[in-house]
Coordinates of C-alpha atoms in Angstrom, one line a residue:
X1 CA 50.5 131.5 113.0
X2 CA 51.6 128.7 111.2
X3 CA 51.7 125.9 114.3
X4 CA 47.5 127.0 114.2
X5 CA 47.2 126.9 110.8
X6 CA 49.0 123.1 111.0
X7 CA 46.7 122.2 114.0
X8 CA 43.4 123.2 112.7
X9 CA 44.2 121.4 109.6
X10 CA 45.3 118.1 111.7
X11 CA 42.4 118.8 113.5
X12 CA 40.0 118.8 110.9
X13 CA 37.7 116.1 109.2
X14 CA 39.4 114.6 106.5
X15 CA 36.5 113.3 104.6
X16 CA 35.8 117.1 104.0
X17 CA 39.7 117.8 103.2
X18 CA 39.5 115.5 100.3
X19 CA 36.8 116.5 99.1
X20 CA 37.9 120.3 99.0
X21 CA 40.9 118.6 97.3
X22 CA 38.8 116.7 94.9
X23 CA 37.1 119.8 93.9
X24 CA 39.6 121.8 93.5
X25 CA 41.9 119.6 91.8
X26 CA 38.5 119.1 89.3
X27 CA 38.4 122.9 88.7
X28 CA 42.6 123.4 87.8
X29 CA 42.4 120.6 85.6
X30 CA 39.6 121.5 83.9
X31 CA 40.7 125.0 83.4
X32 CA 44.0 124.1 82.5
X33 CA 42.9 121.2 80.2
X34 CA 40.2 123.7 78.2
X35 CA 42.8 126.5 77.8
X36 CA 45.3 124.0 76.3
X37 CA 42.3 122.4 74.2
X38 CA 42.7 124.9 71.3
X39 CA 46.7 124.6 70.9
X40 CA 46.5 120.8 71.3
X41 CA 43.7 120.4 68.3
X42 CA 45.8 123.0 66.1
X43 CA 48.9 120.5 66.7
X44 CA 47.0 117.5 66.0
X45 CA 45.4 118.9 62.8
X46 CA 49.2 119.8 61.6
X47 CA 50.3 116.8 62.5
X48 CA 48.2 114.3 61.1
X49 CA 49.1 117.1 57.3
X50 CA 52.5 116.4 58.0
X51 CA 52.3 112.8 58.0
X52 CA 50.0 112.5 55.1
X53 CA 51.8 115.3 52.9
X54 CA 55.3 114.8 53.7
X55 CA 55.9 118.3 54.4
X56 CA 57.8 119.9 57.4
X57 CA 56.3 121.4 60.1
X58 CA 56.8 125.5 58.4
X59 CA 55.6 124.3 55.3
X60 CA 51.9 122.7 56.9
X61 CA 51.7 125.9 58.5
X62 CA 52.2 128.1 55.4
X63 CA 50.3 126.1 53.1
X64 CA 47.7 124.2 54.8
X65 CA 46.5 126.0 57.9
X66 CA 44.0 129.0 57.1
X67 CA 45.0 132.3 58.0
X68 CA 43.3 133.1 61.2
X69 CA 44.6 129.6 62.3
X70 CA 48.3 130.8 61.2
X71 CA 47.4 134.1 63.4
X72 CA 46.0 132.3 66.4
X73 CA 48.9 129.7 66.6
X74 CA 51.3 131.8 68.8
X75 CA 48.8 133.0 71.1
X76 CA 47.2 129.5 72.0
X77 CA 51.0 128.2 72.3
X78 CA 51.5 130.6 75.3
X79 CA 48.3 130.0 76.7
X80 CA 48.8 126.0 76.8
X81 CA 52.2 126.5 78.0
X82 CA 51.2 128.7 81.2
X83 CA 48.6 125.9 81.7
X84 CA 50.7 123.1 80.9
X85 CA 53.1 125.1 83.5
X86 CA 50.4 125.0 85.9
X87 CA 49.0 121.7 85.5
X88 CA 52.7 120.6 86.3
X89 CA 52.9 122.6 89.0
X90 CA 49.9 120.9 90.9
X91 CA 50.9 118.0 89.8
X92 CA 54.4 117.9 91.7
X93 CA 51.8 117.6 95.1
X94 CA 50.6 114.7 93.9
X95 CA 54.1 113.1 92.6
X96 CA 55.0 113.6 96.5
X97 CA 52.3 112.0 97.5
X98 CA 52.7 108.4 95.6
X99 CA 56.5 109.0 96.7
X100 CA 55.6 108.7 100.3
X101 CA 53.4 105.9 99.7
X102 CA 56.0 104.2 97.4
X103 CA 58.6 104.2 100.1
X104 CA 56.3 103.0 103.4
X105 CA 53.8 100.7 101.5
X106 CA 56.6 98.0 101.9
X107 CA 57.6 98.4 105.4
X108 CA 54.1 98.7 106.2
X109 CA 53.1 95.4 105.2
X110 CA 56.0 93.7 106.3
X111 CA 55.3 95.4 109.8
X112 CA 51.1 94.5 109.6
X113 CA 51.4 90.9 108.9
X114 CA 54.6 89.9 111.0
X115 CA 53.4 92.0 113.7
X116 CA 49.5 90.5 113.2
X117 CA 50.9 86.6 113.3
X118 CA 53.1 87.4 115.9
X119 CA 50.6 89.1 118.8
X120 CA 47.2 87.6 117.5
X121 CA 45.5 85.6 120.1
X122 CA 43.1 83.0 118.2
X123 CA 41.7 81.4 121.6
X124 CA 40.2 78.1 122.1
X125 CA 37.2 79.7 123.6
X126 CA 34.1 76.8 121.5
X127 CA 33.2 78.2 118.1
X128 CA 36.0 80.3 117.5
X129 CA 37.6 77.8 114.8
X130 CA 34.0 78.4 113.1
X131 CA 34.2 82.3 113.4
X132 CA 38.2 82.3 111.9
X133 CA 36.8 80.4 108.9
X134 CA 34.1 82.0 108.6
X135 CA 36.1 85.2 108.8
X136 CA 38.5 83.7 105.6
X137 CA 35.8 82.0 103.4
X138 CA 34.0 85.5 103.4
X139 CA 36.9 87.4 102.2
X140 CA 38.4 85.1 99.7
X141 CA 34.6 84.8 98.3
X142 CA 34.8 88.9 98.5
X143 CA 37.9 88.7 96.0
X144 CA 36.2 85.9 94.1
X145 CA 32.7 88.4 93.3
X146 CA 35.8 91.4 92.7
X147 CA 37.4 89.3 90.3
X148 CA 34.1 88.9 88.5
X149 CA 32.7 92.0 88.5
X150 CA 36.0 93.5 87.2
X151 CA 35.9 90.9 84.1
X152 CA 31.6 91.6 83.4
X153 CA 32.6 95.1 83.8
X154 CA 36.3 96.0 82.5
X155 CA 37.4 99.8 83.9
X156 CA 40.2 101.6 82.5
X157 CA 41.6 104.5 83.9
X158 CA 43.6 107.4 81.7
X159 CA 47.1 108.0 83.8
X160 CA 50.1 109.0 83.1
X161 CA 52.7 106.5 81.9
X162 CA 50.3 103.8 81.1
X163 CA 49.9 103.9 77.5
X164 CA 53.7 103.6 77.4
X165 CA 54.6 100.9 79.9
X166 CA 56.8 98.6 79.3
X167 CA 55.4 94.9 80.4
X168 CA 54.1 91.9 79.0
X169 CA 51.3 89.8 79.5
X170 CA 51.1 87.1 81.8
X171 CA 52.2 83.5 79.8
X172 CA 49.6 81.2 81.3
X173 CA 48.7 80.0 84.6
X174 CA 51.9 77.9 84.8
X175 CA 54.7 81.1 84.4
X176 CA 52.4 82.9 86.9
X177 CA 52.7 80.6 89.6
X178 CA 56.4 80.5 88.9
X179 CA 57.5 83.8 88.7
X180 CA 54.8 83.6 91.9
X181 CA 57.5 81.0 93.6
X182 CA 60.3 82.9 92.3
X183 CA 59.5 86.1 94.1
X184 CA 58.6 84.4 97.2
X185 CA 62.3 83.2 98.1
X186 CA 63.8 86.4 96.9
X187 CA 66.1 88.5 100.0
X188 CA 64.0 89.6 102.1
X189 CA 66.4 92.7 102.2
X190 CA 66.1 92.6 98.3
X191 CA 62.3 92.2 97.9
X192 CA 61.6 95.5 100.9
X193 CA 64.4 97.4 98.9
X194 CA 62.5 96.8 95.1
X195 CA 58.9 96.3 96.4
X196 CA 58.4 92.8 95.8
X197 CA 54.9 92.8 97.6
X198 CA 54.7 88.3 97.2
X199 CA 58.5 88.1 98.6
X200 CA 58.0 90.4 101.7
X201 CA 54.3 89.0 102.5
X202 CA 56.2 85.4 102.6
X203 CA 58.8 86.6 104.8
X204 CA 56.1 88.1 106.9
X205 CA 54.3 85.1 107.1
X206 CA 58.0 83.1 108.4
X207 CA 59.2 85.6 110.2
X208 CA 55.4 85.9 112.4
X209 CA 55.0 82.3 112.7
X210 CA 58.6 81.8 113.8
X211 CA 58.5 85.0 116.4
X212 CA 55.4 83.7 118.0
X213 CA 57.4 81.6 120.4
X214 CA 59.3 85.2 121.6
X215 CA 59.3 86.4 124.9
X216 CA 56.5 88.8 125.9
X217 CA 59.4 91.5 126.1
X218 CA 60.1 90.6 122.2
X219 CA 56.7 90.8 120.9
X220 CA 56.1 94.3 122.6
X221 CA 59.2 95.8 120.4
X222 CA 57.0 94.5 117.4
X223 CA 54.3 95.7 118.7
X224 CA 55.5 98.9 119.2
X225 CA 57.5 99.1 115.8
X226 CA 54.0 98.2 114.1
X227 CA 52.2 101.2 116.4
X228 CA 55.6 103.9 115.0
X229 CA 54.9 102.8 111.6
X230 CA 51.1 103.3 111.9
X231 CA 51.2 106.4 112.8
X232 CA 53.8 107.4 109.8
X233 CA 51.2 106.4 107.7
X234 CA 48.2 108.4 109.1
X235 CA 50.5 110.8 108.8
X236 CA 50.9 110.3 105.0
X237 CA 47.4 109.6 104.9
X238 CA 47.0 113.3 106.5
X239 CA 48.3 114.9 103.2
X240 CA 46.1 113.1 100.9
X241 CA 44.0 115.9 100.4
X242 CA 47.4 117.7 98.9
X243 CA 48.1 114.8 97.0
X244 CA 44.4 114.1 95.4
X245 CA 44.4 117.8 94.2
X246 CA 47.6 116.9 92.2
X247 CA 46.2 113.6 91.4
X248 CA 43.1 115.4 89.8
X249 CA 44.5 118.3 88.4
X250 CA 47.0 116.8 86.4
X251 CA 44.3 113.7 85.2
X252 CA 41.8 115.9 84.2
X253 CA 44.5 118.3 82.6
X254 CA 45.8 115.4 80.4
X255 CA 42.3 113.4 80.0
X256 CA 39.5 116.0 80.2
X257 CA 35.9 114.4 81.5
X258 CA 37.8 111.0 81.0
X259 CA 39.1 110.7 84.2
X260 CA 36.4 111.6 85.8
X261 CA 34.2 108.7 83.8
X262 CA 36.6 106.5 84.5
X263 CA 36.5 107.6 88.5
X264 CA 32.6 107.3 88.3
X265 CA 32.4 103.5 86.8
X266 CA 35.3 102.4 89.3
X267 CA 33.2 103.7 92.4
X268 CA 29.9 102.2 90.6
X269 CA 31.7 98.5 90.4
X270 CA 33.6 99.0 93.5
X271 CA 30.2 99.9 95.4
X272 CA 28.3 97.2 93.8
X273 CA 30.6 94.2 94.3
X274 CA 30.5 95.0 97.8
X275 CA 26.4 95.0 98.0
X276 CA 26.3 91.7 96.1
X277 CA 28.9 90.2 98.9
X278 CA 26.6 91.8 102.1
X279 CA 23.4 90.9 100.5
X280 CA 24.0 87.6 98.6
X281 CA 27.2 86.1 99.2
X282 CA 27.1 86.5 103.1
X283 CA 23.9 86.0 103.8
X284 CA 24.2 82.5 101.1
X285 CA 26.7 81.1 103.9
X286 CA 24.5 81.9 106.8
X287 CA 21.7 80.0 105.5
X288 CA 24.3 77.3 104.8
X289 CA 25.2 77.0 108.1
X290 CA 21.8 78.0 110.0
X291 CA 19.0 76.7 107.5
X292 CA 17.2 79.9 108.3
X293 CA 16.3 83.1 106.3
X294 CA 19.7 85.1 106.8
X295 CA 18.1 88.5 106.1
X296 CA 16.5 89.4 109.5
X297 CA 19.7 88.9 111.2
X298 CA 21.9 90.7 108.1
X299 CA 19.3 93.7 107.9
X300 CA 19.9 93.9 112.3
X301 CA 24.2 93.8 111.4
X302 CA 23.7 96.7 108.6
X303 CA 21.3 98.7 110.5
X304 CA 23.0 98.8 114.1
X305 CA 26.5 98.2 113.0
X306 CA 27.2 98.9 109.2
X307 CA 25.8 103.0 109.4
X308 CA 28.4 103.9 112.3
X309 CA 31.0 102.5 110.6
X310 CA 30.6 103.8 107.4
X311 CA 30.8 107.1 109.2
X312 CA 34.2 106.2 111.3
X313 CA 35.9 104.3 108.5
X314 CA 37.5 102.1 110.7
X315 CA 36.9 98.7 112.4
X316 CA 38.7 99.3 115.2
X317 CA 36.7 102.3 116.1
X318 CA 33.4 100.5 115.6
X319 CA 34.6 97.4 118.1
X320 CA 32.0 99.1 120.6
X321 CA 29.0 99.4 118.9
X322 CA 29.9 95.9 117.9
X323 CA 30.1 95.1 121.0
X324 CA 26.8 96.4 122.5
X325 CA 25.4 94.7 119.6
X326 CA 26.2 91.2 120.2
X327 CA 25.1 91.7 123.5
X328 CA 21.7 93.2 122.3
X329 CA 21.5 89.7 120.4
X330 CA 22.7 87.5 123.1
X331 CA 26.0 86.2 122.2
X332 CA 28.3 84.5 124.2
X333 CA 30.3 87.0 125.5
X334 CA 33.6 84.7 125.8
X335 CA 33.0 84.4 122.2
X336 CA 32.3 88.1 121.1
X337 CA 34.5 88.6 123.6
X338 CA 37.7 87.4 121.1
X339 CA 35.9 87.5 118.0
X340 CA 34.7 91.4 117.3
X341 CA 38.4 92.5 117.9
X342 CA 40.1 89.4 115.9
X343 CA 37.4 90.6 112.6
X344 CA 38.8 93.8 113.0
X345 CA 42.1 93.0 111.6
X346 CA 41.2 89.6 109.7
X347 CA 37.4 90.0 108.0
X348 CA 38.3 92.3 105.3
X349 CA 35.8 91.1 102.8
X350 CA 35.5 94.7 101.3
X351 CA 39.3 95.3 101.5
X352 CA 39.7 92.4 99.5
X353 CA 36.8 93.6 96.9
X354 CA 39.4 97.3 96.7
X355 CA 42.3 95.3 96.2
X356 CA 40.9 92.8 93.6
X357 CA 39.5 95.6 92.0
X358 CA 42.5 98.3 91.7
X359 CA 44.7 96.1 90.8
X360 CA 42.5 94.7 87.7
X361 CA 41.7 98.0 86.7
X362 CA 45.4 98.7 86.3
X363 CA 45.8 95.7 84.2
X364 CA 43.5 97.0 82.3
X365 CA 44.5 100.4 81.8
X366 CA 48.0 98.6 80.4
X367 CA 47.7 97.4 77.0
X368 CA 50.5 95.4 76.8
X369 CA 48.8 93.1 79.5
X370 CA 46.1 90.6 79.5
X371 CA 44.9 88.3 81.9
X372 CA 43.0 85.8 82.0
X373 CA 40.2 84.4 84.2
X374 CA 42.4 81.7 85.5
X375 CA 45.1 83.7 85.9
X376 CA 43.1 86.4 88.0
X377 CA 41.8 83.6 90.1
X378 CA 45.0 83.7 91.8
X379 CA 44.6 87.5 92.3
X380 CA 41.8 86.4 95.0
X381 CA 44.2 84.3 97.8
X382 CA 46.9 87.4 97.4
X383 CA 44.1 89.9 97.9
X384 CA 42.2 87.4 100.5
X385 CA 45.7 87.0 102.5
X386 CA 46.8 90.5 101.9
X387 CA 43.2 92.0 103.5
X388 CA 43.6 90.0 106.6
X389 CA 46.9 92.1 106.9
X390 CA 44.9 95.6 106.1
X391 CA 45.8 98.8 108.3
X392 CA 44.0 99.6 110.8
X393 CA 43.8 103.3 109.6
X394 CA 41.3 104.5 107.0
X395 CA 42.3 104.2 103.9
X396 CA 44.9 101.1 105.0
X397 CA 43.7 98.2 102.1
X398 CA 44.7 100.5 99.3
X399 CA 48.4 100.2 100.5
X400 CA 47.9 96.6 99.7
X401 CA 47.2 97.2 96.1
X402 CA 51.0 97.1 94.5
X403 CA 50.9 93.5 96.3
X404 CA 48.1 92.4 93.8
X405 CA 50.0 94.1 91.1
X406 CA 53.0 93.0 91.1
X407 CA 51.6 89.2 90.3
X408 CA 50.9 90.3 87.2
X409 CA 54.5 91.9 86.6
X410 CA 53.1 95.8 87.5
X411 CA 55.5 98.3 88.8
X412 CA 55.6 99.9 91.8
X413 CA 55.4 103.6 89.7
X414 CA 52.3 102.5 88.4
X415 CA 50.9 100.6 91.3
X416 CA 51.2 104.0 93.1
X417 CA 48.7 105.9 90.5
X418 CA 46.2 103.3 91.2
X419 CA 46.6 103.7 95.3
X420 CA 46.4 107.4 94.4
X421 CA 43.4 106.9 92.4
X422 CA 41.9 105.0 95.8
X423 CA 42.3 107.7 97.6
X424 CA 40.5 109.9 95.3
X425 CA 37.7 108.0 95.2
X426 CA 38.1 106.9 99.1
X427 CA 35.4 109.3 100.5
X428 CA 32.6 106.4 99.0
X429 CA 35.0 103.6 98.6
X430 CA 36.4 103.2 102.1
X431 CA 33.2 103.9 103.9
X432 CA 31.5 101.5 102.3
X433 CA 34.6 98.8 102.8
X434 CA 34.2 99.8 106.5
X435 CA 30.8 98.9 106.9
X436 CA 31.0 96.1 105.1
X437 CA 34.0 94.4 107.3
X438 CA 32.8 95.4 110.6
X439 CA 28.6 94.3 110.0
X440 CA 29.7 91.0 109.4
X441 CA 31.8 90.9 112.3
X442 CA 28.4 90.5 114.0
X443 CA 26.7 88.3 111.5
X444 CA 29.2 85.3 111.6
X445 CA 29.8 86.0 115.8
X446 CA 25.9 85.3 115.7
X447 CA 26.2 82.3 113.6
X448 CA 28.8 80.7 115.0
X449 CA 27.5 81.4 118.6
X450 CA 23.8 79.9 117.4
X451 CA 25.4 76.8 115.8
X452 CA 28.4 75.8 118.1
X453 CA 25.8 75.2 121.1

């Protein structure tokens, strides 16, 4: 009975699983959060008396609290203990969840980007230098319009442990880019072992270029190591419905319609930075490049390319329809060829947008920390360099967010709530991402196949 109850579960759509979770998470926490809501306002009210009177706690109760509030304070005690109890409970699901992400996030992008430099095939086929850097200009100026939109609109999310988290603010532009340098050269032993995202990105980066002159036989170990580790993280990624119930319960528990704000505005900005970047930042550098009105040719990439994907939520499934589509326009098909797979791993425009975004919003929700626009410049080559290393499962960019973090000096404990908080809000988000990074697979394959003739 239980091997079916495990498959149908693995076998079912897990757009709809997080949603159940969502929901359900929504209705403990609110529950538990209203039935607490009369204890906690009795225990605010005695102890903001305490502090003004002097008096102890026995004494604000005899004295200042009115009778039927004197009466009443045992019974809402028990009742926000049983829903602090269960609030707790749930949230132990969620606690498990950011533990399994904690522990592969590191290995997993040590894995992606090694394993990425390592087998990727760039080809000398004509115009592929113009897709590759077309492919990077359009996710670094991704981050660049994240970066922005998260300083015009600053979000802050209620979690726990934030309000009391120890770090300082960045000291400058100069300190950044040292402690930057510092944590590049750390052990690469060291940095996997205490999640130092720069350090184990840098070894990546060595280690890839360096294996590239392996033997064939090589190469297929890391290959195959990067394929084991993938599919420990869709298994992770199977439980997030588990994990987003906890997430929610306890968040809405502590926070009340807070969190839920808080969840709105971050979809609103995520959603919105990445329609500025597929209808005026892309289309700017096609008309760049072609001198013609880009929209005809963006509106053909949304239509036939961007819905399937935002249904799939992942490139790699959509290399097909890309496909038939660059034939439909005729493309060189040595080009396409290269190019639609290569943008499935390395134009992550909207990955970088989630990156630069999460990991902004938890500077924000930290106020001990403050960053500057200068400062958060530099947030858009780590998130820019950190996309282009994205999973190829859904949901894989939001792995990369402690790797934006920790430039600013933010914890991997904390890092975690805001991957959590991803997911949560990963129905919208990552669909959109999806079909943003996989349309403009097409629409600079077009460009580059109409201007390298």
């Amino acid at each position: 009975m239980f091997k079916n109850i495990a498959r149908r579960y693995a076998d079912g759509n897990l757009i709809v699983q997080i949603l159940v979770g969502i929901i359900l998470g929504a209705l403990v926490g609110f529950y538990t959060h209203y039935q607490a809501a009369p204890y906690n306002q009795l225990s605010a009210k005695i102890q903001t008396i305490q502090k003004e009177s002097g008096l102890s706690v026995d004494e604000v109760i005899k004295t200042r609290l009115s009778q039927d509030e004197a009466k009443q304070l045992d019974e809402v005690k028990a009742k926000a203990s049983s829903a602090d109890s269960i609030a707790a409970s749930a949230s132990v699901l969620g606690d498990l969840f950011k533990g399994a992400l904690k522990a592969i996030a590191p290995i997993l992008v040590f894995v992606l980007v090694a394993t990425s430099i390592i087998l990727k095939d760039f080809g000398h086929t004509k115009g592929m230098q113009k897709i590759i850097t077309l492919y990077l200009v359009g996710t670094f100026l991704a981050a660049v319009v994240a970066v922005i939109a998260s300083f015009l609109f600053p979000i802050e999310i209620p979690l726990k442990g934030l309000q009391s988290a120890d770090m300082s603010a960045p000291q400058g532009i100069t300190n950044v880019l040292k402690d930057l340098i510092y944590k590049m050269v750390e052990n690469p032993i060291t940095a996997l072992a205490n999640g130092n995202y720069i350090g184990i990105i840098t070894w990546a980066i060595g280690g890839g270029i360096a294996m590239r002159y392996a033997t064939p036989e090589t190469k297929k170990v890391f290959k195959d190591i990067s394929d084991g580790v993938t599919h420990i993280v869709k298994f992770i990624i199977r439980l997030a419905p588990f994990g987003i119930f906890g997430m929610v319960a306890i968040s809405i528990h502590d926070t009340g319609f807070e969190a839920l704000a808080g969840y709105l505005k971050l979809i609103l900005v995520l959603v919105g930075a990445m329609l500025v970047v597929a209808f005026i930042v892309y289309p700017a550098m096609v008309f760049a490049l072609t001198r013609k009105n880009p929209y005809p040719l963006v509106m053909i990439c949304l239509k036939e390319s961007a819905i399937s994907a935002f249904f799939t939520r992942s490139s790699a499934a959509n290399i097909p329809v890309n496909m038939a589509l660059c034939k439909k326009l005729g493309l060189k098909e040595e080009l396409y060829s290269i190019s639609i797979p290569l943008g499935a791993t390395i134009n992550m425009g909207g990955a970088a947008v989630t990156i630069s975004i999460l990991a902004l919003t938890a500077v924000n929700s930290i106020p001990s920390i403050t960053v500057t626009f200068g400062d958060a410049l530099l947030l858009c080559f780590i998130s820019a360099l950190g996309a282009c290393g994205a999973s190829g499962v859904a949901g894989g960019s939001l792995l990369l967010v402690p790797l934006a973090c920790g430039l600013f000096g933010i914890g991997n404990d904390i890092a975690m709530q805001f991957v959590t908080v991803g997911f949560t809000i990963g129905v919208i988000q990552d669909s959109v991402e999806t079909a943003l990074n996989s349309s403009s697979d097409v629409l600079f394959t077009a460009v580059a196949s109409e201007t390298s003739e």
